[in-house]
Coordinates of C-alpha atoms and ligand atoms in Angstrom, one line a residue:
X1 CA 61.3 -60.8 -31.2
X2 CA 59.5 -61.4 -34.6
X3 CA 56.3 -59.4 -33.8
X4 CA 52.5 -60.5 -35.8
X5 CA 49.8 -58.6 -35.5
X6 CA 48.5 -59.8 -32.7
X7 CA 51.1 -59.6 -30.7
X8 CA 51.7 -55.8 -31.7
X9 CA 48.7 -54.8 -31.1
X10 CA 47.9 -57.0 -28.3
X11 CA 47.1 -54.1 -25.5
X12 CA 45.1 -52.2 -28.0
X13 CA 42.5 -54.7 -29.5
X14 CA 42.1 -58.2 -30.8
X15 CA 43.3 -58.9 -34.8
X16 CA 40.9 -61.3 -35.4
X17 CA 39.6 -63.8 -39.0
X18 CA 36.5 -65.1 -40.1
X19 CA 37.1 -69.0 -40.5
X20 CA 35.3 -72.1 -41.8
X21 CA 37.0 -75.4 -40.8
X22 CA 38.5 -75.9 -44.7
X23 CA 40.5 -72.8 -43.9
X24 CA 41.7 -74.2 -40.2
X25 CA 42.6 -77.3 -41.7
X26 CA 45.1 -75.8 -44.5
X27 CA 48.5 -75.0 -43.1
X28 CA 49.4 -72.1 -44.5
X29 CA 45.9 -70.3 -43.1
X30 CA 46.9 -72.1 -39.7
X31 CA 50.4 -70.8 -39.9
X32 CA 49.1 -67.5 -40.4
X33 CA 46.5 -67.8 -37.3
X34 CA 49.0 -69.0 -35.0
X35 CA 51.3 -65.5 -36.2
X36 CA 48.7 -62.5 -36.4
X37 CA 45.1 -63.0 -35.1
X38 CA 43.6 -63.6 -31.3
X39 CA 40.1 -63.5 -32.1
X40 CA 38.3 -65.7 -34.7
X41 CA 34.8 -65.8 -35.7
X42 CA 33.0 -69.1 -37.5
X43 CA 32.1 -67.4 -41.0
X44 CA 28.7 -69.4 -41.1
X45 CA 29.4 -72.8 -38.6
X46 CA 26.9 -70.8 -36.1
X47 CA 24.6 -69.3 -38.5
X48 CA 20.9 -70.7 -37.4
X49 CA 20.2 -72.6 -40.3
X50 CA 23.6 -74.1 -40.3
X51 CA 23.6 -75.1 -36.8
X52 CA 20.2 -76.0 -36.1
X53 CA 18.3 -76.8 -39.1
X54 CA 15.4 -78.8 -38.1
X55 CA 13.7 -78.0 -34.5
X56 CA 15.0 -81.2 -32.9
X57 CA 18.6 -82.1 -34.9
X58 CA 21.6 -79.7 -34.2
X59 CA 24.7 -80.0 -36.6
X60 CA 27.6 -78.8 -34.6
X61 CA 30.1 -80.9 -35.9
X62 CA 31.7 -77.6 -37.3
X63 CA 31.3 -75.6 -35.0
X64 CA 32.3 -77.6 -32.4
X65 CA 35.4 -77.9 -34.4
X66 CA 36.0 -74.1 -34.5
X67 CA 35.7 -74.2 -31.1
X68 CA 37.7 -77.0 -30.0
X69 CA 40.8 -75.0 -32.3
X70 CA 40.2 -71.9 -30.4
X71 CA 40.1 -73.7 -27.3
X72 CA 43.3 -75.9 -27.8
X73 CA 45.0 -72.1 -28.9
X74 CA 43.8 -70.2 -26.8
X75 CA 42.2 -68.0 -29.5
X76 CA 38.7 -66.0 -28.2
X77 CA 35.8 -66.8 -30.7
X78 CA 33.1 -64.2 -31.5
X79 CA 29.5 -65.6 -31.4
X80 CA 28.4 -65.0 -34.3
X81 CA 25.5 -64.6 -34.8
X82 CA 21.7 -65.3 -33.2
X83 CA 18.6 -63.5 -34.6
X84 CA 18.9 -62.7 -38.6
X85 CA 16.9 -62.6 -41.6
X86 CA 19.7 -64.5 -43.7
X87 CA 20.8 -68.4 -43.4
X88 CA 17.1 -69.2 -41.3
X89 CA 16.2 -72.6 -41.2
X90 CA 12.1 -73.0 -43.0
X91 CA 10.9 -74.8 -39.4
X92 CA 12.1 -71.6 -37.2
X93 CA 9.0 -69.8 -38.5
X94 CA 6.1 -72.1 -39.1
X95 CA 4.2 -74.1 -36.8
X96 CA 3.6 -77.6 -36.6
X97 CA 0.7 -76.9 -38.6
X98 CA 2.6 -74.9 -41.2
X99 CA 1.6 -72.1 -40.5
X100 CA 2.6 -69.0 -39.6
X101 CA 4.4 -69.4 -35.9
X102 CA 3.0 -67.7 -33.2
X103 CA 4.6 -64.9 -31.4
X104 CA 5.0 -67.0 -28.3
X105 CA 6.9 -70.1 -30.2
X106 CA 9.3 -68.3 -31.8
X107 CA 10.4 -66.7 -28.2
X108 CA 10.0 -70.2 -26.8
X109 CA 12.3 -71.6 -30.0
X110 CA 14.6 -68.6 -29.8
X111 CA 15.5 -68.9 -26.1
X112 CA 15.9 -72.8 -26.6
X113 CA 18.7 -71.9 -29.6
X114 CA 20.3 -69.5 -27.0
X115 CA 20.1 -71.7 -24.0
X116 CA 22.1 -74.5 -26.2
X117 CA 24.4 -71.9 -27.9
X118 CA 25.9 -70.6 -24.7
X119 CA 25.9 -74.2 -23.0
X120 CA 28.1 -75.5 -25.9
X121 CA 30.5 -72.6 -26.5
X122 CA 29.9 -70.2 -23.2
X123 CA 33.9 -71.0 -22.6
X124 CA 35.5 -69.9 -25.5
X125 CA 33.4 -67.3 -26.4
X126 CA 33.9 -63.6 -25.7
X127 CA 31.0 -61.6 -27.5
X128 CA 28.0 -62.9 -29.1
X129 CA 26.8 -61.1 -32.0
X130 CA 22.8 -61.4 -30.6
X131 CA 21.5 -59.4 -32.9
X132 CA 22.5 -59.0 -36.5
X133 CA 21.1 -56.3 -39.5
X134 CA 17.8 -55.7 -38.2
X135 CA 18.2 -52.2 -39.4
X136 CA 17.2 -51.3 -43.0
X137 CA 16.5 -47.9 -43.4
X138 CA 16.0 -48.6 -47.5
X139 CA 13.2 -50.9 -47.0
X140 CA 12.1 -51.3 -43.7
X141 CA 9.0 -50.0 -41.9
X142 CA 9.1 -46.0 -40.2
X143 CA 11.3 -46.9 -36.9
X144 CA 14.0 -47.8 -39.4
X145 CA 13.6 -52.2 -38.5
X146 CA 14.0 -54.7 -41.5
X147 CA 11.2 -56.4 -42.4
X148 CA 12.2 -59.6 -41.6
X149 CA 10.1 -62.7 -40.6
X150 CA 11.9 -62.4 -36.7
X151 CA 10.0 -58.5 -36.5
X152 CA 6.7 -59.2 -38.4
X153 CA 6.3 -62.1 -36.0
X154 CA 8.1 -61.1 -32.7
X155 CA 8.0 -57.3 -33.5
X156 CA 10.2 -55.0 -31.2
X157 CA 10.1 -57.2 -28.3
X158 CA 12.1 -59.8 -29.5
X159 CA 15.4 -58.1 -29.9
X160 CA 14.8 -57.0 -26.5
X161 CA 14.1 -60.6 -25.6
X162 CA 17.1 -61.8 -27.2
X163 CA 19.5 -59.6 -25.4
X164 CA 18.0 -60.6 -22.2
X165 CA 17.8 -64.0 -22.5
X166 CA 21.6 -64.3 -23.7
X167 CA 22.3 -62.2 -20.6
X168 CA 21.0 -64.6 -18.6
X169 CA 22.5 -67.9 -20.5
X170 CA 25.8 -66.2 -20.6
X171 CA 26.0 -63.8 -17.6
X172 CA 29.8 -62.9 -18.3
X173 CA 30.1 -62.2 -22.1
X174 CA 29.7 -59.1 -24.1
X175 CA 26.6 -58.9 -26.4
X176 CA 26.6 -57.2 -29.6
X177 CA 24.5 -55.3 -32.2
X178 CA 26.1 -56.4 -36.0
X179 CA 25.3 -54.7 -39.1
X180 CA 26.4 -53.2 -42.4
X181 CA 26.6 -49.6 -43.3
X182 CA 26.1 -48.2 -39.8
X183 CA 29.2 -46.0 -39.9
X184 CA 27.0 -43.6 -41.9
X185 CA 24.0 -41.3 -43.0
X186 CA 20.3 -42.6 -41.8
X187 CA 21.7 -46.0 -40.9
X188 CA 24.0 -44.6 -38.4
X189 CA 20.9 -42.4 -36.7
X190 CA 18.4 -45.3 -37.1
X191 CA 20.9 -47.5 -35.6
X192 CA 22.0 -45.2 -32.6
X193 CA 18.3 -44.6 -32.1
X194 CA 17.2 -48.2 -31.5
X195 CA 20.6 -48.6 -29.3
X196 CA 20.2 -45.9 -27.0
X197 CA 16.2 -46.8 -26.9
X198 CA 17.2 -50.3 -25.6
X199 CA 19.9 -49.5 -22.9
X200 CA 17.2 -47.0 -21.4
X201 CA 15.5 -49.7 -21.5
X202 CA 17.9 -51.2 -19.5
X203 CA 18.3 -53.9 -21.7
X204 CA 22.1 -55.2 -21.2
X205 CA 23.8 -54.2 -25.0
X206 CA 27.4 -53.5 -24.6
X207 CA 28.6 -53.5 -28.2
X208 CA 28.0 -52.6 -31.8
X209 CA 29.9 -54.6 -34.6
X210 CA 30.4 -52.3 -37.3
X211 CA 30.3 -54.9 -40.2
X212 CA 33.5 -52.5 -42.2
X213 CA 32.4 -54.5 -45.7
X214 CA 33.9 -51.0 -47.5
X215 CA 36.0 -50.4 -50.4
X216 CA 39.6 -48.7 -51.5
X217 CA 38.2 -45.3 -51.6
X218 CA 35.8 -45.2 -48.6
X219 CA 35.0 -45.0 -45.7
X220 CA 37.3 -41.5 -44.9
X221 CA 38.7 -40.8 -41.6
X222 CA 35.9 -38.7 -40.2
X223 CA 33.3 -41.1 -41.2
X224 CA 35.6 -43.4 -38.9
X225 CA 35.9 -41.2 -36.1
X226 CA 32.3 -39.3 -36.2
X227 CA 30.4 -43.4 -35.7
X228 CA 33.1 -44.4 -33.2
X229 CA 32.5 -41.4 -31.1
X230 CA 29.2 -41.6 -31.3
X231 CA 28.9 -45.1 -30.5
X232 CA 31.2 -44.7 -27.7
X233 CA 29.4 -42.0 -26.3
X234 CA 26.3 -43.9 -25.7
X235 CA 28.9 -45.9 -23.5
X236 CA 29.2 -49.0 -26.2
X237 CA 32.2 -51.2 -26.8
X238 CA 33.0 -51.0 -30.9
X239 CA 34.4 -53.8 -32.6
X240 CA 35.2 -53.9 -36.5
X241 CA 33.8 -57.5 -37.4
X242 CA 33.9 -58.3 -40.6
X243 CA 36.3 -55.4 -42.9
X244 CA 37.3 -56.0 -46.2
X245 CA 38.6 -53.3 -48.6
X246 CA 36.9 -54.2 -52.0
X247 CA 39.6 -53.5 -55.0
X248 CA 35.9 -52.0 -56.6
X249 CA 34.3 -48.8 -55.4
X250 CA 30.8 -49.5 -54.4
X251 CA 28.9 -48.4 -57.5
X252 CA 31.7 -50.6 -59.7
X253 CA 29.5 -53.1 -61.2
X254 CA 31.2 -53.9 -64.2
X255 CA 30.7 -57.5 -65.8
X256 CA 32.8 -60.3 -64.8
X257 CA 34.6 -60.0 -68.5
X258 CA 35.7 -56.8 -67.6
X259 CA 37.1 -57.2 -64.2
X260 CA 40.6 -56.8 -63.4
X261 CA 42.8 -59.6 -64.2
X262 CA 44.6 -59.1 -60.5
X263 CA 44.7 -56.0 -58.6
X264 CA 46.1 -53.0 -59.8
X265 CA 49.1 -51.3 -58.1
X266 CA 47.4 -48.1 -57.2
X267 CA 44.3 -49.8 -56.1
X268 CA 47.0 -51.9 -53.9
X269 CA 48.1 -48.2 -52.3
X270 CA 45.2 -47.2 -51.8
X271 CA 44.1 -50.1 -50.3
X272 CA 46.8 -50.4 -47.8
X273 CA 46.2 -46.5 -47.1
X274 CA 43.1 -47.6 -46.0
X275 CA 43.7 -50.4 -43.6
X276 CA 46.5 -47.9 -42.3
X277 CA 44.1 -45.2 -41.7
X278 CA 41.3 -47.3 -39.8
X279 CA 44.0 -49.1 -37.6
X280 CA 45.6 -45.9 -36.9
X281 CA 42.0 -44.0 -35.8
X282 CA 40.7 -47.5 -34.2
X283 CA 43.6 -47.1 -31.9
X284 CA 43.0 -43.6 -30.7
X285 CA 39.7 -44.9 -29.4
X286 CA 39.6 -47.1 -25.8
X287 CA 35.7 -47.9 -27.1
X288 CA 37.3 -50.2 -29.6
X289 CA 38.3 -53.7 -29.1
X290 CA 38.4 -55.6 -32.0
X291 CA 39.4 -55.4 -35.8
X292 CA 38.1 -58.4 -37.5
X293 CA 38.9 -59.2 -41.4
X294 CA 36.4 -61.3 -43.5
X295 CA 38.4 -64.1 -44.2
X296 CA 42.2 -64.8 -44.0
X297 CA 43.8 -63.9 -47.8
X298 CA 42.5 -63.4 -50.7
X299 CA 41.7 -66.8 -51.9
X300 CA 38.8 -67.1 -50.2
X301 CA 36.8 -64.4 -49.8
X302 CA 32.8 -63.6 -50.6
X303 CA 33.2 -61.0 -52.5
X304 CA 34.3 -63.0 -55.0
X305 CA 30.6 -64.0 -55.5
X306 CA 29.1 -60.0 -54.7
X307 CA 27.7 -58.2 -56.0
X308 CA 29.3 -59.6 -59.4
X309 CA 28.8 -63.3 -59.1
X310 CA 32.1 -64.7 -60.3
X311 CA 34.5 -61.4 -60.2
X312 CA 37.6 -61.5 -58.4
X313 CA 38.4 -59.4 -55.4
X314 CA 41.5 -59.4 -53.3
X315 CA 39.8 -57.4 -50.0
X316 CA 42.1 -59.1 -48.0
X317 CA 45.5 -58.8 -45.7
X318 CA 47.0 -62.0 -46.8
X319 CA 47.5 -62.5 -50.9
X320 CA 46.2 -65.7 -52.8
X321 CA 48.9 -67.9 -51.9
X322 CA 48.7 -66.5 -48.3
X323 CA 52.1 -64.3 -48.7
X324 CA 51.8 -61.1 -46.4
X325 CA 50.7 -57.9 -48.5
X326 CA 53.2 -54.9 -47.3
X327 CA 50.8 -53.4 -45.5
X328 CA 51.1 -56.1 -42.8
X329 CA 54.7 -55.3 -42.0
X330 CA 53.3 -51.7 -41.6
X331 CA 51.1 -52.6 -39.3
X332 CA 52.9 -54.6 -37.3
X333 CA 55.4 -51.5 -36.9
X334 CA 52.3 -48.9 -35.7
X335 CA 50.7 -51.2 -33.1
X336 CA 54.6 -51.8 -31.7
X337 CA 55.3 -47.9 -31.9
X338 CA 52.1 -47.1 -29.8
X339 CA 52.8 -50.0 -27.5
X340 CA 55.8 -48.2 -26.7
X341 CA 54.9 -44.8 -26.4
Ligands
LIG1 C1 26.9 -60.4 -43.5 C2 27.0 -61.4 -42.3 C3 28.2 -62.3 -42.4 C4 28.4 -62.8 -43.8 C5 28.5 -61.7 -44.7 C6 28.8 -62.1 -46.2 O1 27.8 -59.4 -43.3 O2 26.9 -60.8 -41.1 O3 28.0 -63.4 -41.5 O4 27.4 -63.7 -44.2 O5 27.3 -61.0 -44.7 O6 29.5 -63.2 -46.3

């Protein structure tokens, strides 16, 4: 048999794709779904101010369509996502009045979202992402928490809130902490902190999504395998949710003049070494269940638009015209080798 990912890796984790409906429509990216990836999550069909964008109209003709796909596949969907500072709709936080909401509302408003959410897509969904970047160590207040309208309004309480609530609107389906840069440094501590704070809490968390937005030359393996363990040892699932390898090193901000003109061959390497190396130490781990890429191929991906507005990137698996890069085939080969071992 002609082995995808999926299938090779199928009793390790999920291979799984961020998707809009454009890219479900095209062929090629359906082709390619149907081969190598059992997961999918809607790239912003779910986002709050995408799905519900004025208190009483809800716009889930796209995400119903995401749905319906996985549905008629048999493809799980990640719930992505709930409570986040980017992609809010102006109503969620001002009162009829205008002004500022008060605390109560916006628990009222945000267990109304979550009641609909899980009544709409409860059966094809597998892990909602409840809570996503609320950590920002950078610029956020001494407990490590991003100063975002949800916190300065709901404080604490509301993460806890969310967590609950979706427990009880979707009794059967893993709930997730999402964020970037977690893998690592304060933002791994901060992050574990507020974690291990809510499951004593008994509030029910059973993941972390560790965003993977990293580049050709990092993370290294013992970044990888230092967050998993620690993650894991706090007894939390760990999915990869959104990885892309940028062809740029983080601190790469050259002008869109000077970009590359397509990818260079040892930036290729290296690139591939790097999706080798975090399959490879994913799969030593049972904690983790799900490697998720940010997009399909290459001709659609956000970092085409960041942090460089308008400079290419090829972060992806699949090339621009949705041909396999080698390291696919590689791939394929490791999750079949430690299937049979
Ligand atoms: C964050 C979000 C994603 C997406 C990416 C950038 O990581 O979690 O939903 O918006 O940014 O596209």
């Amino acid at each position: 048999m002609d082995y995808g990912l999926k299938d090779a890796w199928q009793h390790i984790f999920r291979i799984g794709a961020a998707v809009s409906v454009k890219i479900l429509e095209d062929q090629k990216a359906d082709k390619i779904i149907g081969r190598h990836f059992s997961s999918l999550t809607p790239e912003n069909a779910m986002k709050f101010g995408v799905i519900h964008p004025e208190e009483y109209r809800w716009n889930r003709a796209e995400m119903d369509s995401i749905a319906n796909y996985a549905r008629k596949k048999n493809i799980a969907l990640r719930g992505h996502t709930i409570v986040w500072h980017n992609q809010t709709p102006s109503w969620l936080f001002l009162s009829d009045t205008g002004e500022t909401v008060s605390k109560n509302e916006l628990f009222k408003r945000l267990e109304e979202h979550i009641s609909l959410l899980a009544k709409h897509y409860n059966d094809t969904v597998y892990v909602w992402d409840v809570l996503n970047e609320v950590i920002d160590t950078d610029n956020g207040d001494s407990n490590g928490f991003r100063l975002s309208p949800w916190y300065k309004i709901g404080g604490r309480e509301i993460y806890e809130f969310a967590f609950r609530c979706m427990k009880e609107a979707s009794p059967g389906t893993k709930l997730f902490y999402n964020d970037y840069n977690i893998e690592n440094g304060e933002k791994l501590e901060a992050t574990l902190r507020f974690l291990s704070g809510l499951l004593d809490a008994g509030v029910p968390v059973h993941g972390v999504g560790i965003q993977g937005h990293w580049y050709y030359n990092y993370p290294d393996g013992q970044i990888l395998r230092n967050a998993i363990e620690r993650y894991a040892a706090l007894g939390l699932e760990v999915e990869f949710t959104e990885l892309d390898i940028s062809a740029y090193e983080f601190n790469d901000k050259r002008i869109v003049s000077e970009y590359f003109p397509s990818m260079p061959e040892d930036r290729h390497q290296q690139q591939a070494e790097r999706y080798k190396e975090i399959f490879r130490i994913a799969a030593n781990y049972p904690a983790v269940k799900n490697i998720t890429t940010w997009g399909i191929a290459d001709n659609h991906t956000w970092l085409d638009n960041f942090p460089v507005p308008g400079r290419k990137n090829w972060p992806l698996l699949f090339d621009q015209e949705y041909r396999e890069k080698e390291v696919v085939s590689v791939l394929v080969e490791t999750g079949l080798r430690l299937r049979d071992c």
